[in-house]
Amino acid sequence: KPAAQFTLEEAQAEVEKLRKQLNQWRLEYYTKDAPTVTDNVYDDHYRDLQALEEAYPKLVTPDSPTQEVGDVINSDFAKVQHPIPMLSMGDVFSFEELSEWDARMQSNVGHPVDYNVELKIDGLALSLIYENGKLVQGSTRGDGNVGEDVTRNVLTIASVPKQLKQPLSLEVRGECYMPKAAFAKLNARQETEGGTPFANPRNAAAGSLRQLDAKVTAARELDTFIYTLIEPEQFNVTTQHEAIAFMQALGFTTNPSSEVAGDMQAIDTYIKKYTTDRDALPYGIDGIVLKVNDLALQAQLGNTVKVPRWEIAYKFPPEEAETVIHDIVWT
Ligand SMILES: NC(=O)c1cnc(OC2CCCC2)nc1N
């Protein structure tokens, strides 16, 4: 029932129940990568707690999941400070909202803006740092400022170049994901060996990358799509589309489906294409990402505390989780 219909006592009891339940689910999700509920169930309970905390602010406690930013850091990993924060993305859930975002951008900037449109790979964010072309560090996003050092695990991922084609010192970021076929094989093996099957490829990728034993990671057939070049001006790269080509030329795996779009018509076509093609892709996507293509303009627009102003994610409606898992694992 709506938060406003709760008395303070009822709200107190409900908030405590929701907080305990959500923190238990967070623990499963972030430290054991084996959640017992789907993301939608988690999100619904989270929104109920948020509504009650808004109605009764004095019920908010520091340990409430609404007060925590980003991933829970697994203390077994060494910590890594990200020199440039790894931000998450604002997201919209309809083409209309996306068009409104675009309209605000165009009026903000005062002239037509080109976007680089990319598939939103459903994995976990990864940072890779190279010195003179040699991979020296791999890390997770963590809370955006402090992540986990997963270098040993990253060295076992075939698509991560250990040595770049040029002896450059740079940082790139991208998505670590588990291809659908690898996910099906893994869950089938989990079933036969009495392990816990993973709910979806994203959880499987997170659980596989954030393994303390790199040999386990090596067996999980993880893959990557790299999409961000840090400090591109150092390499005279001026657009996001160019940055992807530059990183591909160095040996990184980049997603072949990114393209420059000059208007919402082109973006609508892209969204329709990948809404249709989604199930046929060999990897999971949960939407598309629009980025201002001109990197100088991105820098000018800057970021809010949590998300860049120059990009937005359009999220597809959640597909029937059971159907997806059923298609992949048991047919
Ligand atoms: N999951 C993806 O495929 C994806 C995620 N993030 C980004 O961009 C970063 C750049 C700064 C904040 C988000 N691009 C993507 N394609």
Tab-separated table of C-alpha atoms and ligand atoms in Angstrom:
chain	number	residue	atom	x	y	z
A	1	LYS	CA	0.000	0.000	0.000
A	2	PRO	CA	1.223	3.557	-0.598
A	3	ALA	CA	3.702	4.899	1.978
A	4	ALA	CA	1.358	7.716	3.025
A	5	GLN	CA	-1.183	5.180	4.330
A	6	PHE	CA	1.280	3.775	6.893
A	7	THR	CA	1.144	5.064	10.459
A	8	LEU	CA	4.584	5.852	11.942
A	9	GLU	CA	4.569	2.568	13.881
A	10	GLU	CA	3.586	0.534	10.819
A	11	ALA	CA	6.210	2.365	8.750
A	12	GLN	CA	8.871	1.707	11.397
A	13	ALA	CA	8.163	-2.033	11.293
A	14	GLU	CA	7.971	-2.161	7.495
A	15	VAL	CA	11.190	-0.141	7.053
A	16	GLU	CA	13.087	-2.465	9.390
A	17	LYS	CA	11.768	-5.519	7.544
A	18	LEU	CA	12.657	-4.064	4.109
A	19	ARG	CA	16.096	-2.899	5.258
A	20	LYS	CA	17.011	-6.318	6.653
A	21	GLN	CA	15.707	-8.091	3.542
A	22	LEU	CA	17.461	-5.750	1.089
A	23	ASN	CA	20.754	-5.873	2.966
A	24	GLN	CA	20.602	-9.673	2.929
A	25	TRP	CA	19.982	-9.616	-0.843
A	26	ARG	CA	22.824	-7.081	-1.314
A	27	LEU	CA	25.194	-9.342	0.578
A	28	GLU	CA	24.276	-12.267	-1.692
A	29	TYR	CA	24.550	-10.126	-4.810
A	30	TYR	CA	27.764	-8.219	-4.126
A	31	THR	CA	29.930	-10.571	-2.155
A	32	LYS	CA	28.728	-13.975	-3.263
A	33	ASP	CA	27.335	-12.984	-6.683
A	34	ALA	CA	24.565	-15.468	-6.008
A	35	PRO	CA	21.383	-13.451	-5.408
A	36	THR	CA	18.222	-15.375	-4.579
A	37	VAL	CA	15.887	-12.823	-6.232
A	38	THR	CA	15.730	-11.162	-9.644
A	39	ASP	CA	16.821	-7.535	-10.048
A	40	ASN	CA	13.159	-6.521	-10.502
A	41	VAL	CA	12.137	-7.962	-7.124
A	42	TYR	CA	15.112	-6.224	-5.486
A	43	ASP	CA	14.264	-2.918	-7.207
A	44	ASP	CA	10.573	-3.082	-6.182
A	45	HIS	CA	11.441	-3.593	-2.489
A	46	TYR	CA	14.127	-0.890	-2.761
A	47	ARG	CA	11.564	1.592	-4.127
A	48	ASP	CA	9.122	0.689	-1.317
A	49	LEU	CA	11.842	1.445	1.254
A	50	GLN	CA	12.737	4.712	-0.524
A	51	ALA	CA	9.053	5.789	-0.461
A	52	LEU	CA	8.693	5.018	3.250
A	53	GLU	CA	11.961	6.815	4.071
A	54	GLU	CA	10.744	9.821	2.098
A	55	ALA	CA	7.433	9.793	3.991
A	56	TYR	CA	9.202	9.332	7.339
A	57	PRO	CA	12.782	10.765	7.072
A	58	LYS	CA	13.516	10.060	10.712
A	59	LEU	CA	13.310	6.328	9.906
A	60	VAL	CA	16.432	6.561	7.694
A	61	THR	CA	19.440	4.800	9.226
A	62	PRO	CA	23.085	4.891	7.975
A	63	ASP	CA	22.995	1.162	7.173
A	64	SER	CA	19.940	1.536	4.951
A	65	PRO	CA	20.717	0.363	1.387
A	66	THR	CA	19.365	3.728	0.192
A	67	GLN	CA	22.376	5.395	1.868
A	68	GLU	CA	25.026	3.251	0.165
A	69	VAL	CA	26.731	4.341	-3.095
A	70	GLY	CA	27.726	1.741	-5.693
A	71	ASP	CA	28.988	-1.774	-5.209
A	72	VAL	CA	29.888	-3.234	-1.819
A	73	ILE	CA	33.677	-3.738	-1.902
A	74	ASN	CA	34.759	-7.311	-1.223
A	75	SER	CA	37.473	-6.846	1.417
A	76	ASP	CA	39.497	-9.818	0.125
A	77	PHE	CA	40.765	-7.785	-2.840
A	78	ALA	CA	43.438	-5.096	-2.678
A	79	LYS	CA	41.915	-1.672	-3.157
A	80	VAL	CA	42.532	0.559	-6.146
A	81	GLN	CA	41.966	4.320	-6.223
A	82	HIS	CA	40.602	5.437	-9.612
A	83	PRO	CA	42.450	8.693	-10.546
A	84	ILE	CA	39.405	9.633	-12.654
A	85	PRO	CA	36.167	8.388	-11.048
A	86	MET	CA	34.343	5.557	-12.826
A	87	LEU	CA	30.871	7.028	-13.137
A	88	SER	CA	27.642	5.204	-13.752
A	89	MET	CA	24.994	6.440	-16.159
A	90	GLY	CA	21.696	8.216	-15.952
A	91	ASP	CA	19.011	6.184	-17.694
A	92	VAL	CA	15.647	6.666	-19.354
A	93	PHE	CA	12.999	4.080	-20.129
A	94	SER	CA	11.184	5.465	-23.138
A	95	PHE	CA	12.002	6.999	-26.488
A	96	GLU	CA	9.982	10.047	-25.417
A	97	GLU	CA	12.233	10.615	-22.378
A	98	LEU	CA	15.268	10.068	-24.622
A	99	SER	CA	13.974	12.711	-27.035
A	100	GLU	CA	13.447	15.123	-24.149
A	101	TRP	CA	17.027	14.507	-23.031
A	102	ASP	CA	18.215	15.195	-26.585
A	103	ALA	CA	16.122	18.385	-26.797
A	104	ARG	CA	17.636	19.671	-23.546
A	105	MET	CA	21.098	18.836	-24.879
A	106	GLN	CA	20.527	20.630	-28.199
A	107	SER	CA	19.160	23.757	-26.472
A	108	ASN	CA	21.921	23.608	-23.822
A	109	VAL	CA	24.648	23.419	-26.434
A	110	GLY	CA	22.912	25.810	-28.828
A	111	HIS	CA	23.744	23.833	-32.006
A	112	PRO	CA	22.974	20.322	-33.336
A	113	VAL	CA	24.952	17.651	-31.465
A	114	ASP	CA	26.177	14.373	-32.984
A	115	TYR	CA	26.036	11.293	-30.757
A	116	ASN	CA	27.983	8.068	-30.785
A	117	VAL	CA	25.388	5.348	-30.212
A	118	GLU	CA	26.533	2.140	-28.550
A	119	LEU	CA	24.977	-1.096	-27.317
A	120	LYS	CA	24.780	-1.230	-23.533
A	121	ILE	CA	26.574	-4.488	-22.760
A	122	ASP	CA	25.165	-6.221	-19.695
A	123	GLY	CA	28.313	-6.962	-17.719
A	124	LEU	CA	30.406	-5.183	-15.126
A	125	ALA	CA	32.660	-2.163	-15.585
A	126	LEU	CA	36.384	-2.799	-15.829
A	127	SER	CA	39.381	-0.460	-15.845
A	128	LEU	CA	42.682	-1.479	-17.552
A	129	ILE	CA	45.946	0.427	-17.077
A	130	TYR	CA	48.989	0.015	-19.352
A	131	GLU	CA	52.560	1.261	-18.968
A	132	ASN	CA	54.632	1.375	-22.176
A	133	GLY	CA	52.114	-0.966	-23.739
A	134	LYS	CA	52.191	-3.549	-20.924
A	135	LEU	CA	49.102	-4.356	-18.853
A	136	VAL	CA	49.904	-3.400	-15.253
A	137	GLN	CA	46.492	-3.225	-13.541
A	138	GLY	CA	42.902	-4.354	-13.927
A	139	SER	CA	40.230	-3.188	-11.492
A	140	THR	CA	36.489	-3.106	-10.912
A	141	ARG	CA	34.414	0.041	-10.506
A	142	GLY	CA	33.683	-0.443	-6.800
A	143	ASP	CA	32.015	2.736	-5.561
A	144	GLY	CA	33.394	4.740	-8.490
A	145	ASN	CA	36.420	6.078	-6.596
A	146	VAL	CA	37.760	2.899	-4.978
A	147	GLY	CA	37.592	-0.423	-6.812
A	148	GLU	CA	39.039	-3.933	-6.376
A	149	ASP	CA	42.349	-4.984	-7.873
A	150	VAL	CA	41.542	-7.932	-10.174
A	151	THR	CA	44.750	-7.802	-12.254
A	152	ARG	CA	45.567	-11.508	-11.858
A	153	ASN	CA	42.065	-12.427	-13.008
A	154	VAL	CA	42.084	-10.011	-15.921
A	155	LEU	CA	45.344	-11.535	-17.201
A	156	THR	CA	43.396	-14.775	-17.823
A	157	ILE	CA	40.835	-13.094	-20.146
A	158	ALA	CA	41.782	-13.889	-23.775
A	159	SER	CA	40.401	-10.638	-25.254
A	160	VAL	CA	42.394	-8.417	-22.844
A	161	PRO	CA	45.692	-7.512	-24.583
A	162	LYS	CA	48.693	-8.188	-22.310
A	163	GLN	CA	50.852	-6.071	-24.616
A	164	LEU	CA	49.467	-3.267	-26.832
A	165	LYS	CA	50.474	-2.867	-30.474
A	166	GLN	CA	52.094	0.451	-29.501
A	167	PRO	CA	54.194	1.009	-26.323
A	168	LEU	CA	51.718	3.532	-24.924
A	169	SER	CA	50.885	4.356	-21.304
A	170	LEU	CA	47.154	4.796	-20.928
A	171	GLU	CA	43.961	3.763	-19.157
A	172	VAL	CA	40.886	2.376	-20.885
A	173	ARG	CA	37.546	1.229	-19.507
A	174	GLY	CA	34.987	-1.176	-20.761
A	175	GLU	CA	32.579	-3.950	-19.887
A	176	CYS	CA	33.608	-7.419	-18.774
A	177	TYR	CA	30.836	-9.834	-19.770
A	178	MET	CA	30.104	-13.538	-20.138
A	179	PRO	CA	28.904	-14.596	-23.620
A	180	LYS	CA	25.527	-16.359	-23.563
A	181	ALA	CA	27.060	-19.661	-24.740
A	182	ALA	CA	29.664	-19.603	-21.943
A	183	PHE	CA	26.883	-18.799	-19.468
A	184	ALA	CA	24.838	-21.812	-20.628
A	185	LYS	CA	27.871	-24.114	-20.320
A	186	LEU	CA	28.727	-22.741	-16.864
A	187	ASN	CA	25.209	-23.196	-15.488
A	188	ALA	CA	24.938	-26.683	-16.958
A	189	ARG	CA	28.228	-27.527	-15.171
A	190	GLN	CA	26.945	-25.897	-11.960
A	191	GLU	CA	23.870	-28.104	-12.187
A	192	THR	CA	25.829	-31.342	-12.663
A	193	GLU	CA	28.417	-30.450	-10.011
A	194	GLY	CA	25.745	-29.381	-7.514
A	195	GLY	CA	26.854	-25.720	-7.654
A	196	THR	CA	24.439	-22.774	-7.596
A	197	PRO	CA	23.411	-21.719	-11.088
A	198	PHE	CA	23.815	-17.993	-11.820
A	199	ALA	CA	20.615	-16.030	-12.428
A	200	ASN	CA	21.949	-14.253	-15.522
A	201	PRO	CA	25.189	-13.642	-17.483
A	202	ARG	CA	25.836	-10.375	-15.642
A	203	ASN	CA	25.923	-12.046	-12.248
A	204	ALA	CA	28.004	-14.861	-13.711
A	205	ALA	CA	30.528	-12.352	-15.087
A	206	ALA	CA	30.710	-10.488	-11.759
A	207	GLY	CA	31.106	-13.733	-9.846
A	208	SER	CA	33.780	-14.943	-12.256
A	209	LEU	CA	35.810	-11.726	-12.403
A	210	ARG	CA	35.662	-11.171	-8.646
A	211	GLN	CA	37.110	-14.589	-7.877
A	212	LEU	CA	40.010	-14.827	-5.455
A	213	ASP	CA	41.356	-17.794	-7.428
A	214	ALA	CA	42.437	-16.662	-10.925
A	215	LYS	CA	42.301	-20.271	-12.132
A	216	VAL	CA	38.540	-20.204	-11.614
A	217	THR	CA	38.305	-16.980	-13.629
A	218	ALA	CA	40.399	-18.541	-16.399
A	219	ALA	CA	37.845	-21.340	-16.780
A	220	ARG	CA	34.877	-18.968	-17.119
A	221	GLU	CA	35.525	-17.732	-20.713
A	222	LEU	CA	34.935	-14.060	-19.904
A	223	ASP	CA	35.105	-11.467	-22.679
A	224	THR	CA	35.351	-7.665	-22.898
A	225	PHE	CA	34.160	-4.724	-24.971
A	226	ILE	CA	36.298	-1.614	-24.369
A	227	TYR	CA	34.530	1.749	-24.812
A	228	THR	CA	36.318	4.567	-22.963
A	229	LEU	CA	39.761	6.052	-23.645
A	230	ILE	CA	40.931	8.101	-20.656
A	231	GLU	CA	42.553	11.465	-21.499
A	232	PRO	CA	42.029	11.026	-25.269
A	233	GLU	CA	43.542	14.470	-25.908
A	234	GLN	CA	46.949	12.909	-25.155
A	235	PHE	CA	46.534	10.877	-28.348
A	236	ASN	CA	44.921	13.588	-30.507
A	237	VAL	CA	41.672	11.660	-30.490
A	238	THR	CA	38.765	14.118	-30.707
A	239	THR	CA	35.569	12.054	-30.925
A	240	GLN	CA	34.165	9.011	-29.126
A	241	HIS	CA	33.794	7.192	-32.438
A	242	GLU	CA	37.487	7.799	-33.190
A	243	ALA	CA	38.434	6.705	-29.661
A	244	ILE	CA	36.837	3.298	-30.252
A	245	ALA	CA	38.728	2.889	-33.551
A	246	PHE	CA	41.968	4.006	-31.840
A	247	MET	CA	41.545	1.421	-29.060
A	248	GLN	CA	40.672	-1.307	-31.541
A	249	ALA	CA	43.869	-0.540	-33.493
A	250	LEU	CA	45.872	-0.982	-30.263
A	251	GLY	CA	44.498	-4.511	-29.832
A	252	PHE	CA	41.419	-4.016	-27.651
A	253	THR	CA	38.144	-5.731	-28.472
A	254	THR	CA	35.544	-3.056	-29.189
A	255	ASN	CA	31.884	-3.538	-30.027
A	256	PRO	CA	31.328	-3.398	-33.811
A	257	SER	CA	27.831	-1.922	-33.468
A	258	SER	CA	28.658	1.645	-32.471
A	259	GLU	CA	27.769	4.380	-34.954
A	260	VAL	CA	27.521	8.160	-35.209
A	261	ALA	CA	23.930	9.440	-35.220
A	262	GLY	CA	23.018	13.021	-36.108
A	263	ASP	CA	19.354	12.995	-35.133
A	264	MET	CA	16.688	11.144	-33.195
A	265	GLN	CA	15.423	9.490	-36.365
A	266	ALA	CA	18.719	7.600	-36.751
A	267	ILE	CA	18.636	6.739	-33.042
A	268	ASP	CA	15.069	5.456	-33.315
A	269	THR	CA	16.154	3.178	-36.179
A	270	TYR	CA	19.110	1.920	-34.107
A	271	ILE	CA	16.897	1.218	-31.085
A	272	LYS	CA	14.340	-0.645	-33.223
A	273	LYS	CA	17.083	-2.699	-34.876
A	274	TYR	CA	18.631	-3.846	-31.612
A	275	THR	CA	15.322	-4.364	-29.843
A	276	THR	CA	14.606	-6.891	-32.604
A	277	ASP	CA	18.131	-8.336	-32.839
A	278	ARG	CA	18.715	-8.482	-29.076
A	279	ASP	CA	18.034	-12.190	-28.547
A	280	ALA	CA	20.185	-13.146	-31.533
A	281	LEU	CA	23.269	-11.374	-30.147
A	282	PRO	CA	25.860	-13.729	-28.571
A	283	TYR	CA	26.058	-11.437	-25.527
A	284	GLY	CA	23.540	-9.748	-23.245
A	285	ILE	CA	22.570	-6.102	-23.731
A	286	ASP	CA	20.152	-4.134	-21.539
A	287	GLY	CA	19.788	-1.021	-23.700
A	288	ILE	CA	21.737	1.441	-25.779
A	289	VAL	CA	24.020	4.317	-24.768
A	290	LEU	CA	23.999	7.780	-26.367
A	291	LYS	CA	27.218	9.737	-25.966
A	292	VAL	CA	28.027	13.223	-27.218
A	293	ASN	CA	30.521	12.290	-29.922
A	294	ASP	CA	32.745	15.387	-29.634
A	295	LEU	CA	35.087	14.744	-26.703
A	296	ALA	CA	35.889	18.416	-26.099
A	297	LEU	CA	32.144	19.075	-25.797
A	298	GLN	CA	31.852	16.147	-23.371
A	299	ALA	CA	34.554	17.709	-21.194
A	300	GLN	CA	32.803	21.090	-21.408
A	301	LEU	CA	29.455	19.562	-20.339
A	302	GLY	CA	31.171	17.721	-17.499
A	303	ASN	CA	29.562	15.463	-14.961
A	304	THR	CA	27.101	15.769	-12.106
A	305	VAL	CA	28.146	14.169	-8.812
A	306	LYS	CA	27.229	10.723	-10.069
A	307	VAL	CA	26.661	10.731	-13.813
A	308	PRO	CA	28.000	12.488	-16.919
A	309	ARG	CA	25.730	15.144	-18.424
A	310	TRP	CA	26.878	14.161	-21.882
A	311	GLU	CA	25.496	10.652	-22.048
A	312	ILE	CA	22.350	8.746	-21.302
A	313	ALA	CA	21.361	5.082	-21.294
A	314	TYR	CA	18.094	3.987	-22.844
A	315	LYS	CA	17.061	0.773	-21.025
A	316	PHE	CA	15.013	-1.928	-22.781
A	317	PRO	CA	11.971	-3.196	-20.845
A	318	PRO	CA	13.139	-6.137	-18.660
A	319	GLU	CA	12.727	-9.343	-20.643
A	320	GLU	CA	11.054	-12.257	-18.810
A	321	ALA	CA	14.081	-13.440	-16.820
A	322	GLU	CA	12.731	-17.012	-16.638
A	323	THR	CA	12.249	-17.098	-20.412
A	324	VAL	CA	15.824	-15.912	-21.028
A	325	ILE	CA	17.314	-18.401	-18.598
A	326	HIS	CA	15.023	-21.133	-19.868
A	327	ASP	CA	16.045	-20.445	-23.489
A	328	ILE	CA	19.717	-20.498	-22.597
A	329	VAL	CA	20.015	-23.293	-20.101
A	330	TRP	CA	17.322	-25.908	-20.375
A	331	THR	CA	16.283	-26.138	-24.029
B	1	LIG	N1	27.616	-1.194	-20.586
B	1	LIG	C1	28.095	-0.524	-21.641
B	1	LIG	O1	28.144	-1.040	-22.769
B	1	LIG	C2	28.619	0.875	-21.433
B	1	LIG	C3	28.761	1.371	-20.147
B	1	LIG	N2	29.268	2.625	-19.939
B	1	LIG	C4	29.616	3.365	-21.014
B	1	LIG	O2	30.128	4.609	-20.840
B	1	LIG	C5	30.674	4.995	-19.557
B	1	LIG	C6	31.473	6.274	-19.726
B	1	LIG	C7	31.284	7.087	-18.473
B	1	LIG	C8	30.147	6.491	-17.706
B	1	LIG	C9	29.630	5.292	-18.488
B	1	LIG	N3	29.475	2.925	-22.287
B	1	LIG	C10	28.988	1.691	-22.525
B	1	LIG	N4	28.869	1.252	-23.829
